[in-house]
Short mmCIF file of C-alpha atoms in Angstrom, two decimals:
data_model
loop_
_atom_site.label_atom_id
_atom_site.label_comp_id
_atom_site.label_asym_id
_atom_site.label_seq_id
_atom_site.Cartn_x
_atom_site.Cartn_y
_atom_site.Cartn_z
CA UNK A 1 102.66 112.74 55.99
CA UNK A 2 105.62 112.73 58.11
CA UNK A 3 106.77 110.22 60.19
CA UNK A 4 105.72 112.19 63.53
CA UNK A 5 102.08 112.97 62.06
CA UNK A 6 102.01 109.31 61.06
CA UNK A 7 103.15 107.91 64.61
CA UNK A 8 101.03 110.39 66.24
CA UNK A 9 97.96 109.08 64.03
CA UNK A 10 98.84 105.56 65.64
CA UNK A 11 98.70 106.01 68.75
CA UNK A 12 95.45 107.78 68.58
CA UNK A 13 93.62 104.80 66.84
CA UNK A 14 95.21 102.68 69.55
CA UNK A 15 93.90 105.59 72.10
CA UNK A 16 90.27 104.65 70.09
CA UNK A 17 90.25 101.03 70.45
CA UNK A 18 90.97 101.02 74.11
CA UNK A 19 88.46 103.47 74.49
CA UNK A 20 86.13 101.42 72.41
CA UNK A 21 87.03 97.81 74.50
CA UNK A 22 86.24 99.62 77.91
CA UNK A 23 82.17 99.78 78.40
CA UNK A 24 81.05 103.81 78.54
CA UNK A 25 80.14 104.97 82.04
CA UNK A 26 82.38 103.15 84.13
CA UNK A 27 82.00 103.55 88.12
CA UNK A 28 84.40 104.00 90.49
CA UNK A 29 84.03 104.66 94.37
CA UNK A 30 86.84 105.43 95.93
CA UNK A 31 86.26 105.41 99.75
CA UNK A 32 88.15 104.83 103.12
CA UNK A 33 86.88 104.16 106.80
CA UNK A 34 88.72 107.32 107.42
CA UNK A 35 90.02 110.30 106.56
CA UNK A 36 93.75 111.29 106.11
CA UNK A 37 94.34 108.09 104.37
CA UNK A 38 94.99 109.86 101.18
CA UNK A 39 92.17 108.92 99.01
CA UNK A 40 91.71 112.10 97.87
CA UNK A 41 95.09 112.30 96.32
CA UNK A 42 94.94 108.68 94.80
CA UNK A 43 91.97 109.67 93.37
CA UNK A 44 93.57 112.88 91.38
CA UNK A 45 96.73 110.83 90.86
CA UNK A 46 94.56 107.80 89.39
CA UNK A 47 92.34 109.27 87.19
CA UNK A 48 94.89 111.35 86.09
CA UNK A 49 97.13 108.05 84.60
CA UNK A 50 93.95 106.76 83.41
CA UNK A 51 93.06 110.09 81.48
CA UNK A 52 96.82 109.81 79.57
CA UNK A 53 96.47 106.23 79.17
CA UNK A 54 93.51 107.09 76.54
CA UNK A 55 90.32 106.84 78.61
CA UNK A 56 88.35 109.96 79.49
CA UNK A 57 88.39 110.05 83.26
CA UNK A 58 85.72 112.63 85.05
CA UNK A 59 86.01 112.96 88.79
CA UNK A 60 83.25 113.52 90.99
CA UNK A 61 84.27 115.19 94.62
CA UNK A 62 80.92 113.61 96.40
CA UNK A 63 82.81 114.74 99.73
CA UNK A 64 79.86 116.69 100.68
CA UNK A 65 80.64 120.32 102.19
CA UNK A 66 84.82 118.89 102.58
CA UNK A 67 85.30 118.38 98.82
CA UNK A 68 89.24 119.09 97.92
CA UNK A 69 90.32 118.10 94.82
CA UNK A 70 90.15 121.78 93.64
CA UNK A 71 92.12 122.91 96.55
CA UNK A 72 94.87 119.97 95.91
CA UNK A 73 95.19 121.42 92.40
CA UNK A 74 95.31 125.22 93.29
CA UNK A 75 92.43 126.05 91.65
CA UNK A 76 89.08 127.88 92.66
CA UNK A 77 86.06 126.95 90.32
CA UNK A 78 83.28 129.32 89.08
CA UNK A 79 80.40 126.40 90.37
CA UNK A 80 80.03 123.37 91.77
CA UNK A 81 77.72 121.18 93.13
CA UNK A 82 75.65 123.56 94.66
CA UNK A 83 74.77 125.28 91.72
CA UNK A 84 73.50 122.05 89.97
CA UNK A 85 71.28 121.00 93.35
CA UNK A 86 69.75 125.03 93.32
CA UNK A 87 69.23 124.72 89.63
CA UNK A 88 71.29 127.72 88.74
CA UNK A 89 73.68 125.64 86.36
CA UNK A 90 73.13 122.58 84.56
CA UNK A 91 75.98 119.71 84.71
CA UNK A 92 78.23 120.26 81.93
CA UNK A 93 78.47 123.89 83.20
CA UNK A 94 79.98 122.74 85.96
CA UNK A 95 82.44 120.39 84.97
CA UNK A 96 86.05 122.30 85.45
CA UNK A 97 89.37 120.97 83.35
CA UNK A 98 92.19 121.05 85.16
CA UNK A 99 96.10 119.89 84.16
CA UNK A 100 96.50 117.10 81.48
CA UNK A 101 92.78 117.10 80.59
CA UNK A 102 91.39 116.06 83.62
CA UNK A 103 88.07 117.28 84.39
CA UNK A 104 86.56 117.22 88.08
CA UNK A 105 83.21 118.62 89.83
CA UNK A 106 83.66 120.42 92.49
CA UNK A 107 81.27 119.54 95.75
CA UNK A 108 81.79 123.05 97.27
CA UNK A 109 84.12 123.38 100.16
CA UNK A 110 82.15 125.02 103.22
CA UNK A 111 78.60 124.88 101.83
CA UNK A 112 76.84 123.28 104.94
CA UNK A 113 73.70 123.34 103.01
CA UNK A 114 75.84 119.76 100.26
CA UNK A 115 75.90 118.26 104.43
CA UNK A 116 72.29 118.03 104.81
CA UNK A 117 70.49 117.28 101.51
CA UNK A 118 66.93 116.49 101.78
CA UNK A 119 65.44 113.73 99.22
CA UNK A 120 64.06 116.07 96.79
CA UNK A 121 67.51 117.93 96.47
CA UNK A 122 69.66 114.51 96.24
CA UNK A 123 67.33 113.56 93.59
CA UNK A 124 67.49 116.74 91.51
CA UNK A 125 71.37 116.56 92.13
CA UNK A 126 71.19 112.69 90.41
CA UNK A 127 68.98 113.40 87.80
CA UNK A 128 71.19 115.94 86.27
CA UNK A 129 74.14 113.54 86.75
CA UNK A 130 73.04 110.75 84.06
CA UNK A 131 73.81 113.16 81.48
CA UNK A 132 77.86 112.01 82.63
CA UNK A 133 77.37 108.98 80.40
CA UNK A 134 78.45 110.30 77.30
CA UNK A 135 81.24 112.68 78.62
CA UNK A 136 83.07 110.18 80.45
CA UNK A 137 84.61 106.45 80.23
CA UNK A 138 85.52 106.30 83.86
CA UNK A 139 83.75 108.00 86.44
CA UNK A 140 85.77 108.39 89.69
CA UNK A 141 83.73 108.88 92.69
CA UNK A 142 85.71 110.38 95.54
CA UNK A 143 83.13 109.86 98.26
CA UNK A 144 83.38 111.06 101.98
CA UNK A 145 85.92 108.73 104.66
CA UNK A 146 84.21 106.73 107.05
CA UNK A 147 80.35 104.66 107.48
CA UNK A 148 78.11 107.49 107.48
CA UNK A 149 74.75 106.77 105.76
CA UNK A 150 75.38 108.95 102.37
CA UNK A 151 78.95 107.39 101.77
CA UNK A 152 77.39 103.62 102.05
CA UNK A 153 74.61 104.73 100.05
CA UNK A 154 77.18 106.16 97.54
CA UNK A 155 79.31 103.10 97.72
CA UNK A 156 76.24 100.94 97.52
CA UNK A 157 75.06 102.16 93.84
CA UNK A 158 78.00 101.28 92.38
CA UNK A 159 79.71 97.81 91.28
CA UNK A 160 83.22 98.70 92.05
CA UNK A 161 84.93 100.62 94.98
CA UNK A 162 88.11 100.77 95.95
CA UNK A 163 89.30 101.08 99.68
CA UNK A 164 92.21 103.05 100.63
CA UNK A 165 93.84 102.32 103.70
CA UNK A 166 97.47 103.03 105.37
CA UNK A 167 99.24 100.62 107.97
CA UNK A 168 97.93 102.61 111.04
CA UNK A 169 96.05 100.13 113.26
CA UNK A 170 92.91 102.36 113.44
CA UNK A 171 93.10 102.78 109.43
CA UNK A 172 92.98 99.62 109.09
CA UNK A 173 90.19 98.63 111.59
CA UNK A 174 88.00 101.15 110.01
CA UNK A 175 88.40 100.45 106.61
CA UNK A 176 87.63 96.80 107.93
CA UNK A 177 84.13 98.15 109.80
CA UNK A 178 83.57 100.20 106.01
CA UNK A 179 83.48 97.19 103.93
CA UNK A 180 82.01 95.11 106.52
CA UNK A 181 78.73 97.86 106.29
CA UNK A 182 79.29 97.52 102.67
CA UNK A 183 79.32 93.35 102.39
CA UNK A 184 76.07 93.19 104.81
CA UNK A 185 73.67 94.61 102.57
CA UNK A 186 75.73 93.97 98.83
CA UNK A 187 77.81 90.80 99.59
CA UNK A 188 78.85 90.74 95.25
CA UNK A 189 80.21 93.87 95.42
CA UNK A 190 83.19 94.15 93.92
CA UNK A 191 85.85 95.31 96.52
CA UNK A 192 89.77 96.52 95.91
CA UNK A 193 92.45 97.65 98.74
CA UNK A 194 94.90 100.20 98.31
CA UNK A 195 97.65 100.63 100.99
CA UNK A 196 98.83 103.71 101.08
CA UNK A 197 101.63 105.64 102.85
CA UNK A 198 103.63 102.14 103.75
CA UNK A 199 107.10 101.90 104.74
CA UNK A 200 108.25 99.26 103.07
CA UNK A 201 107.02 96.81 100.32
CA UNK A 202 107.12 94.00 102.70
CA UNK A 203 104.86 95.74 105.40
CA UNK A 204 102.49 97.06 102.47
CA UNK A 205 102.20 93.24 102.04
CA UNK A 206 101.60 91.81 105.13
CA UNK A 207 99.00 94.42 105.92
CA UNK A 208 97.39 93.64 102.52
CA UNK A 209 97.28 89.70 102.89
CA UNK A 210 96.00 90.32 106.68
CA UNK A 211 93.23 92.43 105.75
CA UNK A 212 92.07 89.92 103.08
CA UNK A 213 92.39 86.86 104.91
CA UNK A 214 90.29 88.99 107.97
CA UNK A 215 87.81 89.61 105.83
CA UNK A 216 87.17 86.22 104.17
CA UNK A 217 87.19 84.62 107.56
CA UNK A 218 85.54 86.84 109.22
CA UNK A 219 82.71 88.67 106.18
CA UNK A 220 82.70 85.58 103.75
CA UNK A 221 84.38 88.17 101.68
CA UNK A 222 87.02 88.43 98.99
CA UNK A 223 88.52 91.17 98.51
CA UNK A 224 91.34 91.50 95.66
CA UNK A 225 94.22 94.04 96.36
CA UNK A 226 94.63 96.93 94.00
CA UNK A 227 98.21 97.61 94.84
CA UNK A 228 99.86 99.76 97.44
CA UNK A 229 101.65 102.82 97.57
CA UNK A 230 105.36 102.78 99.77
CA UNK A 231 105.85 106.58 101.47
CA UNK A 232 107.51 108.70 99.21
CA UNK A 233 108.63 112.84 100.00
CA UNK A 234 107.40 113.64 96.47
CA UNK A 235 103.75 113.69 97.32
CA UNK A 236 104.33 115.42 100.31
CA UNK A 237 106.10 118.11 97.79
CA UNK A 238 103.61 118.08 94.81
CA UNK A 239 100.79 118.13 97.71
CA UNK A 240 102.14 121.19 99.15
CA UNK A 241 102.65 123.05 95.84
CA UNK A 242 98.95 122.01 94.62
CA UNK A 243 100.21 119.73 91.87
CA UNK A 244 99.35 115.96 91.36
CA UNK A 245 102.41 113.72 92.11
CA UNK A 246 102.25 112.34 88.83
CA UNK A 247 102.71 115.17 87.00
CA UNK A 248 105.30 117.00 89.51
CA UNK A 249 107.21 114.49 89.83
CA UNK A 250 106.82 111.62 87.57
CA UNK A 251 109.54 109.28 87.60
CA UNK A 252 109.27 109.00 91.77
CA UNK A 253 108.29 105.51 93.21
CA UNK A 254 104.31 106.85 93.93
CA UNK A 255 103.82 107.46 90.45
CA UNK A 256 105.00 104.41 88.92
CA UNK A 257 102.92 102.50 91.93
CA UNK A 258 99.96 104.41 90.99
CA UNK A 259 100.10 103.80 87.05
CA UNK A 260 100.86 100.49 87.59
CA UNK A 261 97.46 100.35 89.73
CA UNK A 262 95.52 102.47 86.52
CA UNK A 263 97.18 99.42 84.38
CA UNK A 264 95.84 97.32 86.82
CA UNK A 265 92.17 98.49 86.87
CA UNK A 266 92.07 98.92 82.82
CA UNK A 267 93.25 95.52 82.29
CA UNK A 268 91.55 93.75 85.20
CA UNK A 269 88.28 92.03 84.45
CA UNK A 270 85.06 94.51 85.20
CA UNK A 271 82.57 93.56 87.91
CA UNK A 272 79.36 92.57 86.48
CA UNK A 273 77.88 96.06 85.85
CA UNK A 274 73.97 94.48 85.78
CA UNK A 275 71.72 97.32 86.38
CA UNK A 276 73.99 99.57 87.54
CA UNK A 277 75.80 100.17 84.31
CA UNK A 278 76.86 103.72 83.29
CA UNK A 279 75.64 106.22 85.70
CA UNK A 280 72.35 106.12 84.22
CA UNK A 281 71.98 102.88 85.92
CA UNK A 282 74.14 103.78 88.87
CA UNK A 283 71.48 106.95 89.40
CA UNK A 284 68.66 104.35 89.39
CA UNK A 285 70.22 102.33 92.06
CA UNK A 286 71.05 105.14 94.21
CA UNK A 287 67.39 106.66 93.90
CA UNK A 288 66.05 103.06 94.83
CA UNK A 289 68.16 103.07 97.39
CA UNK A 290 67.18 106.59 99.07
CA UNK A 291 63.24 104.95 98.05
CA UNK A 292 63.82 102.24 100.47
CA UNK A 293 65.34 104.54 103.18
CA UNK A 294 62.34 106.73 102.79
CA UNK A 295 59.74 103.61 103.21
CA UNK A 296 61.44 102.06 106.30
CA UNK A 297 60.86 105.58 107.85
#
């Protein structure tokens, strides 16, 4: 065996032992109290340095009937969502790989029929989803922007979200009315910021610490930053030619920020997963969840 074979044979037992130390099924929200934040291209960027860090990262596009992440790749999928809620494909068959191994479902850009799901359809549409458990050690859940009922729902089931936000006064007050909805009903959930799109490190900062200390005073919350994310023409580039940032361009400041925030969530200490581990458990929450709705009606 030759030294390359032998280094190459390393790394993938180190690959395996991460993999091994990080529970199966891990859940992810990633949300924002509006849209044009950017959470859609964290998301991509994010699970894409988790994926070549060693842990299988799936991404879910749960952006009902405004689902992107195949258009920010270039790339037009065979099924989607729909075809799993119709029961014309199961979920594996719809599960699309796209550059460096990540894999994504798509929700099916334009399908107004993903923006109105009755009960019986959602639950179909979960059911088939706890088969993710054994494809998948992170699950990335790129849910719609704002506080509708399906995103809180969505952000509810889980254990750990993350909350994108950029300086813009109006970002920021409605991420703060998002995790204030959140915090009402699920005060332990676990709760990270991303700014995004800031000018400097120093206003990234302030509008960080400001946001926290709002929120603890305010929601008897805290809420840990994730990291931020300083402007940066490369995404604009790599979003224009359909190609993540952190493959286009991988040395630029966004990249680093954003693998230093996959370090970050890898290495930081998981919420308490409780029921809601692996998205068995995260199904059963969210059916309980559309149960209660459906009682209070």
């Amino acid at each position: 065996m030759d030294q390359a074979e032998k280094l190459r044979q390393i790394v993938n037992e180190l690959r395996e032992r991460q993999r091994a130390s990080l529970q199966k099924g891990r859940i992810i929200t990633v949300t924002s109290g509006k849209g044009g934040v950017g959470k859609t291209n964290f998301t991509l960027n994010c699970a894409i340095a988790l994926n070549s860090m060693g842990h299988r990262t799936l991404i879910i596009d749960a952006d009902f009937g405004l689902s992107n992440i195949d258009v920010m790749l270039g790339m037009i999928p065979r099924y989607n969502l729909f075809h799993v809620i119709t029961n014309k494909k199961s979920i594996e068959e719809v599960i699309v790989e796209g550059p460096c191994g990540i894999r994504f479902i798509a929700g099916g850009s334009g399908i107004w029929e993903l923006l109105n799901l009755s009960t019986q359809d959602m639950e179909v549409l979960m059911k088939q989803l706890e088969r993710l458990d054994d494809l998948a050690d992170i699950i990335m859940i790129d849910t719609g922007a704002g506080v509708s009922d399906k995103v809180i729902r969505m952000i509810l089931a889980a254990n750990e979200a993350i909350v994108i936000t950029t300086p813009e006064p109006t970002s920021v007050t409605d991420a703060y009315a998002l995790v204030k909805s959140v915090v009402s009903i699920k005060k332990d959930m676990s709760l990270r910021v991303v700014v995004n799109r800031a000018e400097s490190a120093q206003e990234a900062t302030d509008v960080m610490d400001k946001f926290i200390r709002v929120a603890e005073r305010f929601l008897d919350v805290k809420l840990e930053p994730l990291g931020y994310i300083l402007y940066d023409d490369a995404v604009v580039k790599a979003t224009k030619r359909q190609r993540p940032f952190v493959l286009e361009y991988p040395r630029s400041h966004a990249s680093r920020q954003v693998y230093a925030m996959a370090h970050a969530i890898v290495a930081g200490e998981r919420a308490d997963v409780g029921e809601a581990q692996g998205f068995r458990g995260y199904v059963n929450q969210f059916l309980k969840l559309l149960d209660f709705k459906r009682k209070a009606l």
